[in-house]
Amino acid sequence: MILMTAVVSSPLFAARAAGTAIKIIDAHIHYSHDAWDRLPPAEAVAILRQAGLSKAFISSSSDQGTQMLYKEAPDLVVPVLRPYRRRGELDTWFRDTTVVGMLSALLDKNTYAGIGEFHIFGEDADLPVFRAVVTLAKKHQIFLHAHADADAIERIFKQDPDARVLWAHSGFTDLKNIRGMLAKYPHLNADLAFRTELATSGILDADWKKLFLDFPDRFMLGTDTYTPERWFDVIENANWNREWLKDLPENVARNIAFNNADSLANWALKK
Ligand SMILES: [Zn+2]
């Protein structure tokens, strides 16, 4: 009896019991060099599968990490090209002219759905290296995964009004600002990595809920494994997301959990 209670109360069991185990894509995973030894590719993929993910957007410093996971699980991995060779380049990469050649060569060699996640703020988004990255995304018809302020996002759309942009962490900005940006730019999507304030005990904050209902086709889930340790939160984060998603109408929950990320990946990959 005690065992039954424990099993029934687990979120995964509850979802399955209702016949609605929701499909999830995690749109913000990194597999960077300092994770490779501690968590070899097979073990990293095992975590993604244990989390019940249907797909994961993977970007890594260096891209070798993404290629290793893609080789291990091509059905699961949506490869995204990070402009970083190692940890610690996020403040400097957009002044490094060798980055453009590296990205260009990898884009010609491999398949990617996007370029990112990169960090860019304000007027740095108008520097030549960054402009070349926007041009590369346009040329290859892939999205940009930007950890950026609203100012940098505006500069991207000024350079290419047709760009597809995935705004990492929804810009870590307030809901009014997110709402304004989504209304202004129809090709702007936003991930929810580290926006843990959006729900408490599985209940959505009312303002976030309204935002999701007003923009049901723009948000997607993300964990952001920015350090090796963060990999151990991927399963817990998926389960946490499953809880608050139940607080939305089923079609909106499915969009945020899966469809929005799937559409973005398919736009880039199925040409
Ligand atoms: Zn990240």
Coordinates of C-alpha atoms and ligand atoms in Angstrom, one line a residue:
M1 CA 0.0 0.0 0.0
I2 CA 2.8 2.4 0.9
L3 CA 4.6 1.4 -2.3
M4 CA 1.5 2.1 -4.4
T5 CA 1.1 5.5 -2.9
A6 CA 4.6 6.4 -3.7
V7 CA 4.3 5.2 -7.3
V8 CA 1.0 6.9 -7.9
S9 CA 2.2 10.2 -6.6
S10 CA 5.1 10.4 -8.9
P11 CA 4.5 13.0 -11.7
L12 CA 5.6 10.6 -14.5
F13 CA 3.3 7.9 -13.3
A14 CA 0.4 10.3 -13.0
A15 CA 0.9 11.6 -16.6
R16 CA 1.1 8.0 -18.0
A17 CA -1.9 6.9 -16.0
A18 CA -3.9 9.7 -17.6
G19 CA -2.6 8.6 -21.0
T20 CA -1.1 12.0 -21.6
A21 CA 2.6 11.7 -21.0
I22 CA 3.6 14.9 -22.6
K23 CA 6.4 15.0 -25.1
I24 CA 9.1 17.4 -24.2
I25 CA 12.0 19.1 -26.1
D26 CA 14.7 20.7 -24.1
A27 CA 15.9 23.6 -26.2
H28 CA 18.9 24.7 -24.1
I29 CA 21.5 22.0 -23.4
H30 CA 25.3 22.4 -23.6
Y31 CA 27.8 19.5 -23.7
S32 CA 31.1 21.4 -23.2
H33 CA 34.6 20.1 -22.9
D34 CA 34.7 20.0 -19.1
A35 CA 31.7 17.6 -19.1
W36 CA 33.1 15.0 -21.5
D37 CA 35.3 13.0 -19.0
R38 CA 32.8 13.1 -16.1
L39 CA 29.8 12.3 -18.4
P40 CA 30.8 10.4 -21.5
P41 CA 28.5 10.7 -24.5
A42 CA 26.5 7.4 -23.8
E43 CA 25.9 8.6 -20.2
A44 CA 24.9 12.1 -21.3
V45 CA 22.4 10.6 -23.8
A46 CA 21.1 8.2 -21.0
I47 CA 20.2 11.3 -18.9
L48 CA 18.4 13.0 -21.8
R49 CA 16.4 9.8 -22.3
Q50 CA 15.7 9.3 -18.6
A51 CA 14.3 12.8 -18.6
G52 CA 11.8 11.6 -21.2
L53 CA 13.0 14.1 -23.8
S54 CA 11.9 13.6 -27.4
K55 CA 14.6 15.9 -28.6
A56 CA 17.3 18.2 -27.2
F57 CA 18.9 21.3 -28.8
I58 CA 22.6 20.8 -28.1
S59 CA 25.3 23.4 -28.4
S60 CA 28.8 23.0 -27.0
S61 CA 32.2 24.6 -26.3
S62 CA 33.7 23.2 -28.5
D63 CA 31.4 21.9 -31.2
Q64 CA 33.1 18.5 -30.8
G65 CA 30.8 17.9 -27.8
T66 CA 27.7 18.4 -30.0
Q67 CA 29.1 16.1 -32.7
M68 CA 29.8 13.3 -30.1
L69 CA 26.2 13.5 -28.8
Y70 CA 24.8 13.6 -32.3
K71 CA 26.7 10.5 -33.3
E72 CA 25.5 8.8 -30.2
A73 CA 21.8 9.7 -30.6
P74 CA 20.9 11.3 -34.0
D75 CA 17.2 10.8 -33.3
L76 CA 17.4 12.9 -30.2
V77 CA 20.0 15.6 -30.9
V78 CA 19.2 18.8 -32.7
P79 CA 22.7 20.2 -33.4
V80 CA 23.3 23.9 -32.8
L81 CA 26.6 25.5 -33.5
R82 CA 28.2 27.4 -30.7
P83 CA 30.9 30.1 -31.6
Y84 CA 33.0 29.1 -28.5
R85 CA 35.9 26.8 -28.6
R86 CA 36.3 26.6 -24.8
R87 CA 34.7 28.0 -21.6
G88 CA 35.5 31.6 -20.9
E89 CA 35.0 33.1 -24.4
L90 CA 31.6 34.6 -23.9
D91 CA 32.9 38.2 -23.4
T92 CA 35.4 38.2 -26.2
W93 CA 34.1 36.0 -29.0
F94 CA 32.4 38.8 -31.0
R95 CA 35.8 40.6 -31.4
D96 CA 37.6 37.4 -32.5
T97 CA 37.7 37.5 -36.3
T98 CA 38.8 33.8 -36.5
V99 CA 35.3 32.9 -35.3
V100 CA 33.6 33.6 -38.6
G101 CA 35.9 31.2 -40.5
M102 CA 35.5 28.5 -37.9
L103 CA 31.7 28.8 -38.1
S104 CA 31.6 29.0 -41.9
A105 CA 33.8 25.8 -42.3
L106 CA 31.6 23.8 -39.8
L107 CA 28.4 25.0 -41.4
D108 CA 29.7 23.7 -44.7
K109 CA 30.7 20.4 -43.2
N110 CA 27.9 19.5 -40.7
T111 CA 24.2 19.9 -40.3
Y112 CA 22.9 22.5 -37.8
A113 CA 19.5 24.0 -36.9
G114 CA 21.0 27.1 -35.5
I115 CA 24.0 29.2 -34.3
G116 CA 24.3 29.7 -30.5
E117 CA 23.8 29.9 -27.8
F118 CA 26.0 33.0 -27.8
H119 CA 26.1 36.0 -25.5
I120 CA 25.7 39.5 -27.0
F121 CA 24.6 42.8 -25.5
G122 CA 23.7 46.2 -26.8
E123 CA 25.9 47.8 -29.5
D124 CA 28.3 44.8 -29.6
A125 CA 25.6 43.3 -31.9
D126 CA 26.6 45.8 -34.6
L127 CA 30.3 44.7 -34.6
P128 CA 31.6 43.1 -37.8
V129 CA 32.1 39.6 -36.4
F130 CA 28.6 39.5 -35.1
R131 CA 27.1 40.9 -38.3
A132 CA 28.9 38.1 -40.1
V133 CA 27.2 35.6 -37.8
V134 CA 23.8 37.0 -38.6
T135 CA 24.6 36.8 -42.3
L136 CA 25.7 33.2 -41.9
A137 CA 22.5 32.3 -40.2
K138 CA 20.6 33.9 -43.1
K139 CA 22.6 32.2 -45.7
H140 CA 22.1 28.8 -44.1
Q141 CA 18.5 29.5 -43.1
I142 CA 19.1 28.6 -39.5
F143 CA 18.1 30.3 -36.2
L144 CA 20.1 32.3 -33.8
H145 CA 20.1 31.3 -30.1
A146 CA 20.9 34.5 -28.4
H147 CA 21.6 35.2 -24.7
A148 CA 21.0 38.9 -25.2
D149 CA 19.3 42.0 -24.0
A150 CA 16.4 43.5 -25.9
D151 CA 18.7 46.1 -27.5
A152 CA 20.8 43.4 -29.1
I153 CA 17.7 41.5 -30.3
E154 CA 16.5 44.7 -32.0
R155 CA 19.9 45.1 -33.7
I156 CA 19.7 41.5 -35.0
F157 CA 16.2 42.1 -36.6
K158 CA 17.5 45.4 -38.0
Q159 CA 20.2 43.5 -39.8
D160 CA 17.9 40.7 -40.9
P161 CA 14.1 41.3 -40.5
D162 CA 13.5 37.7 -41.5
A163 CA 15.9 36.2 -38.9
R164 CA 14.6 33.5 -36.6
V165 CA 15.8 34.2 -33.1
L166 CA 15.5 32.0 -30.0
W167 CA 15.9 34.4 -27.0
A168 CA 17.7 32.5 -24.3
H169 CA 16.1 32.7 -20.8
S170 CA 13.5 35.0 -22.4
G171 CA 16.2 37.7 -22.1
F172 CA 16.1 37.5 -18.2
T173 CA 13.9 40.5 -18.6
D174 CA 10.5 41.3 -17.1
L175 CA 7.2 40.1 -18.6
K176 CA 6.2 43.5 -20.0
N177 CA 9.5 43.6 -22.0
I178 CA 9.1 40.0 -23.2
R179 CA 5.5 40.7 -24.2
G180 CA 6.5 43.9 -26.1
M181 CA 9.3 42.1 -28.0
L182 CA 7.2 39.1 -28.9
A183 CA 4.5 41.5 -30.2
K184 CA 7.0 43.5 -32.2
Y185 CA 8.9 40.5 -33.8
P186 CA 6.8 37.6 -35.1
H187 CA 9.9 35.5 -35.6
L188 CA 11.1 35.8 -32.1
N189 CA 10.9 32.7 -29.9
A190 CA 11.9 32.5 -26.2
D191 CA 13.2 29.7 -24.0
L192 CA 12.4 29.4 -20.3
A193 CA 15.7 28.1 -18.9
F194 CA 16.2 29.4 -15.4
R195 CA 12.8 31.2 -15.3
T196 CA 11.9 29.3 -12.2
E197 CA 9.8 32.2 -10.9
L198 CA 7.1 31.3 -13.4
A199 CA 5.6 28.6 -11.2
T200 CA 5.3 27.6 -7.5
S201 CA 4.4 24.1 -6.4
G202 CA 3.2 23.3 -10.0
I203 CA 0.9 26.4 -10.2
L204 CA 1.7 28.9 -12.8
D205 CA 2.1 32.6 -11.9
A206 CA -1.0 34.4 -13.3
D207 CA 1.0 36.9 -15.4
W208 CA 3.2 34.2 -16.9
K209 CA 0.1 32.1 -17.7
K210 CA -1.5 35.1 -19.5
L211 CA 1.7 35.6 -21.5
F212 CA 1.7 31.9 -22.5
L213 CA -2.0 32.1 -23.5
D214 CA -1.4 35.3 -25.5
F215 CA 1.7 33.9 -27.3
P216 CA 1.0 30.1 -27.4
D217 CA 3.4 29.4 -30.3
R218 CA 6.5 31.3 -29.1
F219 CA 7.9 29.7 -25.9
M220 CA 9.9 26.5 -25.3
L221 CA 11.5 24.7 -22.4
G222 CA 15.2 24.7 -21.5
T223 CA 17.5 23.5 -18.8
D224 CA 20.9 25.2 -19.7
T225 CA 23.6 22.8 -18.7
Y226 CA 26.1 25.6 -18.5
T227 CA 28.4 23.7 -16.1
P228 CA 28.9 19.9 -15.9
E229 CA 27.1 19.7 -12.5
R230 CA 24.0 21.2 -14.1
W231 CA 23.6 17.9 -16.2
F232 CA 22.3 16.3 -13.0
D233 CA 19.3 18.7 -13.0
V234 CA 18.0 17.8 -16.5
I235 CA 15.6 15.1 -15.3
E236 CA 14.4 17.1 -12.3
N237 CA 13.8 20.1 -14.5
A238 CA 11.8 18.1 -17.1
N239 CA 9.6 16.8 -14.2
W240 CA 9.2 20.3 -12.8
N241 CA 8.1 21.6 -16.2
R242 CA 5.6 18.7 -16.6
E243 CA 3.9 19.8 -13.3
W244 CA 3.2 23.5 -14.2
L245 CA 2.4 22.6 -17.8
K246 CA -0.7 20.9 -16.4
D247 CA -1.9 24.3 -15.4
L248 CA -2.4 25.3 -19.0
P249 CA -4.9 24.2 -21.7
E250 CA -3.6 21.0 -23.2
N251 CA -2.9 22.5 -26.7
V252 CA -0.9 25.3 -25.2
A253 CA 1.0 22.9 -22.9
R254 CA 1.9 20.7 -25.9
N255 CA 3.1 23.8 -27.8
I256 CA 5.4 24.9 -25.1
A257 CA 6.6 21.4 -24.3
F258 CA 7.2 20.2 -27.8
N259 CA 5.5 21.8 -30.9
N260 CA 7.2 25.2 -30.8
A261 CA 10.7 23.8 -30.6
D262 CA 9.9 21.1 -33.1
S263 CA 8.6 23.7 -35.6
L264 CA 11.8 25.8 -35.2
A265 CA 14.0 22.7 -35.7
N266 CA 12.0 21.5 -38.7
W267 CA 12.1 25.0 -40.3
A268 CA 15.9 24.9 -40.1
L269 CA 16.5 21.2 -40.9
K270 CA 13.9 20.3 -43.5
K271 CA 14.8 22.3 -46.5
Ligands
ZN1 ZN 23.2 28.4 -22.0

